[in-house]
Short mmCIF file of C-alpha atoms in Angstrom, two decimals:
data_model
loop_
_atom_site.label_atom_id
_atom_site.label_comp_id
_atom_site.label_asym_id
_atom_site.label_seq_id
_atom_site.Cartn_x
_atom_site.Cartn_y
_atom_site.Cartn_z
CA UNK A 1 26.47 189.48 12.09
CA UNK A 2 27.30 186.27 13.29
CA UNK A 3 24.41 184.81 15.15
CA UNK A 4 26.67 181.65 16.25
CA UNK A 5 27.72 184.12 19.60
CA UNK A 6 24.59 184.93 20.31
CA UNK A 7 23.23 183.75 23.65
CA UNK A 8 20.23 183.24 25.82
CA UNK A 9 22.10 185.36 28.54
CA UNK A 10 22.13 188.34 26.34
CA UNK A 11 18.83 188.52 24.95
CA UNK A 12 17.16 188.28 28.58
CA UNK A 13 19.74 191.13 29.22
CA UNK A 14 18.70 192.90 26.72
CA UNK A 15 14.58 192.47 26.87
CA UNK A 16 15.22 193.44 30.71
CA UNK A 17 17.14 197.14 29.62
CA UNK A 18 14.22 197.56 27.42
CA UNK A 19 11.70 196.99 29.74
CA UNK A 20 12.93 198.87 32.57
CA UNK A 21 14.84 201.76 30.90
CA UNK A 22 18.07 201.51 32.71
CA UNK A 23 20.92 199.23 33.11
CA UNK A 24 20.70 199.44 36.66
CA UNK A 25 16.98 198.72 36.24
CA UNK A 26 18.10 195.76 34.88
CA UNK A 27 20.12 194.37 36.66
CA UNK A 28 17.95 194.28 39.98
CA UNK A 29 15.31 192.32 37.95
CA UNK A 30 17.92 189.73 36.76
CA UNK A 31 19.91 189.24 40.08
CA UNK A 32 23.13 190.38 38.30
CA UNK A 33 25.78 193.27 38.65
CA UNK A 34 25.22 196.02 36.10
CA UNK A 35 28.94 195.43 34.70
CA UNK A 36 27.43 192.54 34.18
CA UNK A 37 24.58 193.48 32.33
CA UNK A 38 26.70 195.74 30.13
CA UNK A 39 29.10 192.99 29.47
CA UNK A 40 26.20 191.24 27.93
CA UNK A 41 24.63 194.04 25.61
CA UNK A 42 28.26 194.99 24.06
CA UNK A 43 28.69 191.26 23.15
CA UNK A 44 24.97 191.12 21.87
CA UNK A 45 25.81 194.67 20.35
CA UNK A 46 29.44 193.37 18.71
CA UNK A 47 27.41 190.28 17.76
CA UNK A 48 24.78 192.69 15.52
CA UNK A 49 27.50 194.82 14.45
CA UNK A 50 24.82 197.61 15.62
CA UNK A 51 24.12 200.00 18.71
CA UNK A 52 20.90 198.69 20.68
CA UNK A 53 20.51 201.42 22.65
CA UNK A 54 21.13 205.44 23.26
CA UNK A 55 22.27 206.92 26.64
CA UNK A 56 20.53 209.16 27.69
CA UNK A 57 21.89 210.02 31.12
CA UNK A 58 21.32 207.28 33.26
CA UNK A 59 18.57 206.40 31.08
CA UNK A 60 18.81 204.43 27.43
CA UNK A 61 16.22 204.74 24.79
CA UNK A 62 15.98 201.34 22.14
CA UNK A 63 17.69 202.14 18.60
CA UNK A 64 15.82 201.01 15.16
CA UNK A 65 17.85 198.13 15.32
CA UNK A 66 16.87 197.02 19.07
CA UNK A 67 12.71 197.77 17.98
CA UNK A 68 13.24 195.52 15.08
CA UNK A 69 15.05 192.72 17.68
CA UNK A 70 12.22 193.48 20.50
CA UNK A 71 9.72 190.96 19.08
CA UNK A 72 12.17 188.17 17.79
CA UNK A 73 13.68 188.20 21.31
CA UNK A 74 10.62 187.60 23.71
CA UNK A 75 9.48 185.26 21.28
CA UNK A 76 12.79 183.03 21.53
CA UNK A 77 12.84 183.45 24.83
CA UNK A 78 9.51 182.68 25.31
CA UNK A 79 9.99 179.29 23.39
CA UNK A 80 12.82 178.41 25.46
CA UNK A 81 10.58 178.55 28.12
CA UNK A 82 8.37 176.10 27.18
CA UNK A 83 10.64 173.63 26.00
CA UNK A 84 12.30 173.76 29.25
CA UNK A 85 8.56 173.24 31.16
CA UNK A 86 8.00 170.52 28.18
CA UNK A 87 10.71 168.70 29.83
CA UNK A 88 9.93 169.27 33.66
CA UNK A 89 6.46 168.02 32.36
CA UNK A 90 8.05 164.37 31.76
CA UNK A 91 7.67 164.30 35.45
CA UNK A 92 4.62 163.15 37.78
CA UNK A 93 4.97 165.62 39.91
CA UNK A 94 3.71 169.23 39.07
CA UNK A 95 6.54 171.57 39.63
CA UNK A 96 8.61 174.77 37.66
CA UNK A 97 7.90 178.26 38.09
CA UNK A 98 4.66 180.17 36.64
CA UNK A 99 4.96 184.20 35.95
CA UNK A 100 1.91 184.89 36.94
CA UNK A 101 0.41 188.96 35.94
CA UNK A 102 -2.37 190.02 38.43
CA UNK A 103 -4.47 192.66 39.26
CA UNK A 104 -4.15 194.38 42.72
CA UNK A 105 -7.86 194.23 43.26
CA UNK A 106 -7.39 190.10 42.14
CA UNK A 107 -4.26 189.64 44.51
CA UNK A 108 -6.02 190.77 47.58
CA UNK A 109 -9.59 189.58 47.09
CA UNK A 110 -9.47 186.53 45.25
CA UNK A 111 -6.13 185.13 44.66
CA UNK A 112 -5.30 183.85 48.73
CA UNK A 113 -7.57 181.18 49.08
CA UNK A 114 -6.26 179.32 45.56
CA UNK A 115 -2.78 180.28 46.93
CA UNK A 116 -3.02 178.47 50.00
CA UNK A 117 -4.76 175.21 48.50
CA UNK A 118 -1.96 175.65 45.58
CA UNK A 119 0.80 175.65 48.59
CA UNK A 120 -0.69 172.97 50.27
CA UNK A 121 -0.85 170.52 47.33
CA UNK A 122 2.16 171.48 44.92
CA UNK A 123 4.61 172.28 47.41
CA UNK A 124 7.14 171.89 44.31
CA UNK A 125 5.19 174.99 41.99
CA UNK A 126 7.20 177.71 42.43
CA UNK A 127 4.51 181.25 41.71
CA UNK A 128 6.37 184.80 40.70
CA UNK A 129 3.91 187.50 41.36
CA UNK A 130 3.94 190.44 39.13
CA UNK A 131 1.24 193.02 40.14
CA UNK A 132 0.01 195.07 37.22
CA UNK A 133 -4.03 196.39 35.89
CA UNK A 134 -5.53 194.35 34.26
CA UNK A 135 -4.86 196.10 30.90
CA UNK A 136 -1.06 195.63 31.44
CA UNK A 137 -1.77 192.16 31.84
CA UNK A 138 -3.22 191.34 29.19
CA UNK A 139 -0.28 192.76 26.97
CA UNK A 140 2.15 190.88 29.20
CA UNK A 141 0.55 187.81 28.10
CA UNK A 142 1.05 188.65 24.62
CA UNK A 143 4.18 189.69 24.58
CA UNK A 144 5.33 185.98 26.57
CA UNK A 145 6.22 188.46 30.35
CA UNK A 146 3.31 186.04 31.90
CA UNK A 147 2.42 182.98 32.09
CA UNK A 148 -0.95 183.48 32.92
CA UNK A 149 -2.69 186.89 33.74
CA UNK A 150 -5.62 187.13 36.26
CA UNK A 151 -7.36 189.83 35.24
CA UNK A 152 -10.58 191.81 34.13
CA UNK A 153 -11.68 190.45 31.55
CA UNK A 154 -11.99 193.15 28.40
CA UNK A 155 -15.04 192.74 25.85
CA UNK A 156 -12.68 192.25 22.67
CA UNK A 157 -10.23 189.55 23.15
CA UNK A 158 -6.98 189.61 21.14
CA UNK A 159 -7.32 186.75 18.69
CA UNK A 160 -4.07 184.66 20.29
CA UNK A 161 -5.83 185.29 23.40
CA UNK A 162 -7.42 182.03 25.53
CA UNK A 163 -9.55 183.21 28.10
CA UNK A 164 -12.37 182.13 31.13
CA UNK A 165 -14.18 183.34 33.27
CA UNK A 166 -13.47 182.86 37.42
CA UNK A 167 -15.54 185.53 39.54
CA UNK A 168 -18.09 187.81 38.42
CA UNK A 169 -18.38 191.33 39.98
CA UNK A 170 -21.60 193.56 40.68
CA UNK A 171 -20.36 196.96 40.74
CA UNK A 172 -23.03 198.95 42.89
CA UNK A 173 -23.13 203.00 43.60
CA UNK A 174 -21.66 203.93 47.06
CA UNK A 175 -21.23 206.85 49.07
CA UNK A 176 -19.57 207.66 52.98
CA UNK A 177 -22.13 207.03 55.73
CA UNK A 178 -21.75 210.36 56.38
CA UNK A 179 -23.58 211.79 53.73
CA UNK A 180 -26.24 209.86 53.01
CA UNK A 181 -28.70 211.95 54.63
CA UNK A 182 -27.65 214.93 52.19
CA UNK A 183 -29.91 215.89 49.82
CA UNK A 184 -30.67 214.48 47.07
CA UNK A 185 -31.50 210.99 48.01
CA UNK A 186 -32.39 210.03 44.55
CA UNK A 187 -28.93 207.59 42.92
CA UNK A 188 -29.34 209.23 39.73
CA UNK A 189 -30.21 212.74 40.93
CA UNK A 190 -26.78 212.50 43.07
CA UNK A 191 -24.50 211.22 40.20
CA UNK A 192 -26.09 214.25 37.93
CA UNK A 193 -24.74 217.02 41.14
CA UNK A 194 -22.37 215.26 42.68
CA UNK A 195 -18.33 214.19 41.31
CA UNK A 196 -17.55 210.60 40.57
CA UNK A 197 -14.60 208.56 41.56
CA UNK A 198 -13.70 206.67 39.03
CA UNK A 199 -11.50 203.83 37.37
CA UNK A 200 -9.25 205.19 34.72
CA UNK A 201 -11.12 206.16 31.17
CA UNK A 202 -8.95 203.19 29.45
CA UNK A 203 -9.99 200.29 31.85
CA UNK A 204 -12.66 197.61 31.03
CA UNK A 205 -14.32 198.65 34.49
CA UNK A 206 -14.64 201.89 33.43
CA UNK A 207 -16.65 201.10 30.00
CA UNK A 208 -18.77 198.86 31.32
CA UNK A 209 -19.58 201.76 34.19
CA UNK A 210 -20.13 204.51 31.85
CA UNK A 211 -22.41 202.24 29.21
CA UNK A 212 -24.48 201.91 32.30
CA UNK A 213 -24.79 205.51 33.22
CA UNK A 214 -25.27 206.55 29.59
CA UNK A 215 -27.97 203.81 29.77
CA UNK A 216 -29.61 206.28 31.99
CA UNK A 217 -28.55 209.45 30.27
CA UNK A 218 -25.38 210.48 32.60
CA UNK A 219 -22.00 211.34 32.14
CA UNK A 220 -20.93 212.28 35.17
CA UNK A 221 -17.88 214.05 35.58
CA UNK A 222 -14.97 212.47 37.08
CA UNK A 223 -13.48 214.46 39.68
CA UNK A 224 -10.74 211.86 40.52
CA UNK A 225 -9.73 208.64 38.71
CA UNK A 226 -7.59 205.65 39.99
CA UNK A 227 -7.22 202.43 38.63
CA UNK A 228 -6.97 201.00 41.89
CA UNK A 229 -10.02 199.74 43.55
CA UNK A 230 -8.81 199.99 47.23
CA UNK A 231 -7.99 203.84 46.76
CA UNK A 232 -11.31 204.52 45.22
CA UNK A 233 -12.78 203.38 48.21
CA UNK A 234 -11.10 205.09 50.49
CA UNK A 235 -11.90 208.06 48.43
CA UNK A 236 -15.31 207.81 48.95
CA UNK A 237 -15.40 206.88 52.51
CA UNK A 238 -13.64 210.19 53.21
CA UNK A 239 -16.81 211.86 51.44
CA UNK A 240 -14.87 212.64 48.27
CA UNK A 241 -18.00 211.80 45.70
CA UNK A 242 -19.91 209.01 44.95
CA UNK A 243 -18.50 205.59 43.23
CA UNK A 244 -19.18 202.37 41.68
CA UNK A 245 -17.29 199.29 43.53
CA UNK A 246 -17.85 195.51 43.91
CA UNK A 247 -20.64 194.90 46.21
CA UNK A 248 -18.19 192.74 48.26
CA UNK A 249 -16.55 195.65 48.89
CA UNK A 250 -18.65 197.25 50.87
CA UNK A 251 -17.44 198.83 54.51
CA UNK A 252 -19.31 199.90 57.75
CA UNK A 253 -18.25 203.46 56.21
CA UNK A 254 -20.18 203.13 53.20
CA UNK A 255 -23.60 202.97 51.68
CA UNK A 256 -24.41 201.37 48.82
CA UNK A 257 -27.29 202.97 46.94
CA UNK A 258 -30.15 201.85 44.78
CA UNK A 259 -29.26 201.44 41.39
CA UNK A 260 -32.39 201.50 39.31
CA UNK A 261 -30.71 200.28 36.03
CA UNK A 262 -29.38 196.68 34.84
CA UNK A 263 -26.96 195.09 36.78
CA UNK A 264 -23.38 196.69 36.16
CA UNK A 265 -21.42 193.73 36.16
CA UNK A 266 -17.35 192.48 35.01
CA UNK A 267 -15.87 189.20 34.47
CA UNK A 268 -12.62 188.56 36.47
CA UNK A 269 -10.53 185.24 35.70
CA UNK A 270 -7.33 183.75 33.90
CA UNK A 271 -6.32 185.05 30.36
CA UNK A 272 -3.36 182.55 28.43
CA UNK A 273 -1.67 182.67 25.26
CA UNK A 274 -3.36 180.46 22.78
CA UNK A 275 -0.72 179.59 20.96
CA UNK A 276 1.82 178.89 23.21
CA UNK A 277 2.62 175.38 24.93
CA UNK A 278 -0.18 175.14 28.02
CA UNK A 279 2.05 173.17 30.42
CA UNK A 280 0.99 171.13 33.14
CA UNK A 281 2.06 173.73 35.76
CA UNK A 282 -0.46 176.26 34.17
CA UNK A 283 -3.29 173.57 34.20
CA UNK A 284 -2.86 172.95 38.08
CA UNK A 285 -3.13 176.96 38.18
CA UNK A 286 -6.18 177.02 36.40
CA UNK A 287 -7.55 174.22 37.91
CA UNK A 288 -6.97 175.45 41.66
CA UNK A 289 -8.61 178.91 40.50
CA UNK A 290 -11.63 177.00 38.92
CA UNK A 291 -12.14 174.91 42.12
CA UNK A 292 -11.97 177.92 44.32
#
């Protein structure tokens, strides 16, 4: 090997093949040709004196060799990140470019007011959206994709994980207007006959949901699962079963019912990497999100 040709250009190449799957993949996330992007895994490949990756058809699957270079990769790329904001941060004014990892639910509920007042007083900050669950999120943060995640909030933080809280949800019981005068009225009596529309059985949501119901001795059965918010409502407005959603959700379509048990609540807010350099761009984030 002889690691004085290797370059940032082909490690980003080759993090983005992994990631997507595809050459072509990865070229529309980098902006490049993919001759391009091939160019730059055969010279990373010549460099290793090792195949990275396996074609399968249009699709490539990571050798032993490219598993073993995954880590070492993001994390050098993720350091050359922050020495470059390091720099920008010799400067008064708060500019650079944040990957930010958030939530659908987040994005559309939360996130436009702080966007705006961010706009309006960092015209410099440049934001890159990437819309994942929360889940996701949280392992982009880890593995140096993001910036900062907005997400749900799980129970058990990873230990390089830095974490607050922003918004707090009530998740309430809600049905279509429609059939609220079906029988039986009782919350508890309905979620025992009728089918629930849940978030998916992996999602924070979803745990602190069913701990509530098993608080009252349910399991409902789910009948359909999405882990998107939006769609679950919809779901229920067309009379599909009954769910649990943000009270602030709540549409001239639905009702939301009693819930004689504790308040089912979830913490929503900004999740960092402890251990990597918190730049001044990331503070004015956090600081427009905190002031919302």
């Amino acid at each position: 090997m002889r690691p004085e040709q290797l370059s940032v250009e082909s490690l980003q190449a080759f993090v983005a093949v992994v990631d997507t799957g595809a050459f072509s993949a990865a070229a529309e996330r980098l902006y490049l040709t993919q001759p391009a992007i091939s160019k730059r895994i055969q010279s990373l490949e010549a460099t290793l004196e090792r195949p990275l990756f396996e074609r399968q058809g249009r699709r490539v699957r990571p050798t032993e060799v490219a598993e073993r270079l995954l880590p070492e990769a993001r994390e050098i790329l993720a350091r050359l990140r922050a020495i470059e904001q390091q720099i920008a941060d010799l400067d008064t004014v708060v500019h650079g470019r944040i990957r930010l990892a958030t939530s659908h639910h987040i994005a559309l509920h939360r996130l436009p007011g702080p966007l705006a007042a961010m706009r309006a007083r960092y015209p410099d900050l440049e934001l890159s959206l990437a819309f994942m669950d929360s889940e996701t999120g949280v392992e982009a943060i880890l593995r140096g994709d993001a910036d900062l995640a907005l997400a749900t909030l799980p129970d058990d933080l990873p230990g390089d994980i830095e974490a607050e809280t922003v918004w707090t949800d009530e998740l309430v019981p809600m049905i279509a207007r429609g059939r609220n005068s079906e029988t039986p009225l009782d919350t508890l009596e309905r979620l025992k006959q009728w089918p629930a529309i849940l978030p998916p059985v992996d999602s924070t949501t979803r745990r602190h949901i069913e701990q509530s119901l098993s608080a009252q001795g349910l399991r409902p059965r789910a009948a359909q699962e999405s882990p998107y918010l939006e769609v679950i409502r919809m779901m229920i407005g067309a009379g599909l079963g009954i769910g649990f959603l943000p009270r602030s959700m709540a549409t001239d379509d639905l009702i939301v019912l009693d819930w004689p048990g504790s308040a089912i609540t979830r913490s929503l807010g900004w999740v960092r990497h402890a251990q990597r350099y918190r730049s001044r761009t990331v503070d004015a984030v956090i600081e427009a999100l905190q002031s919302r």
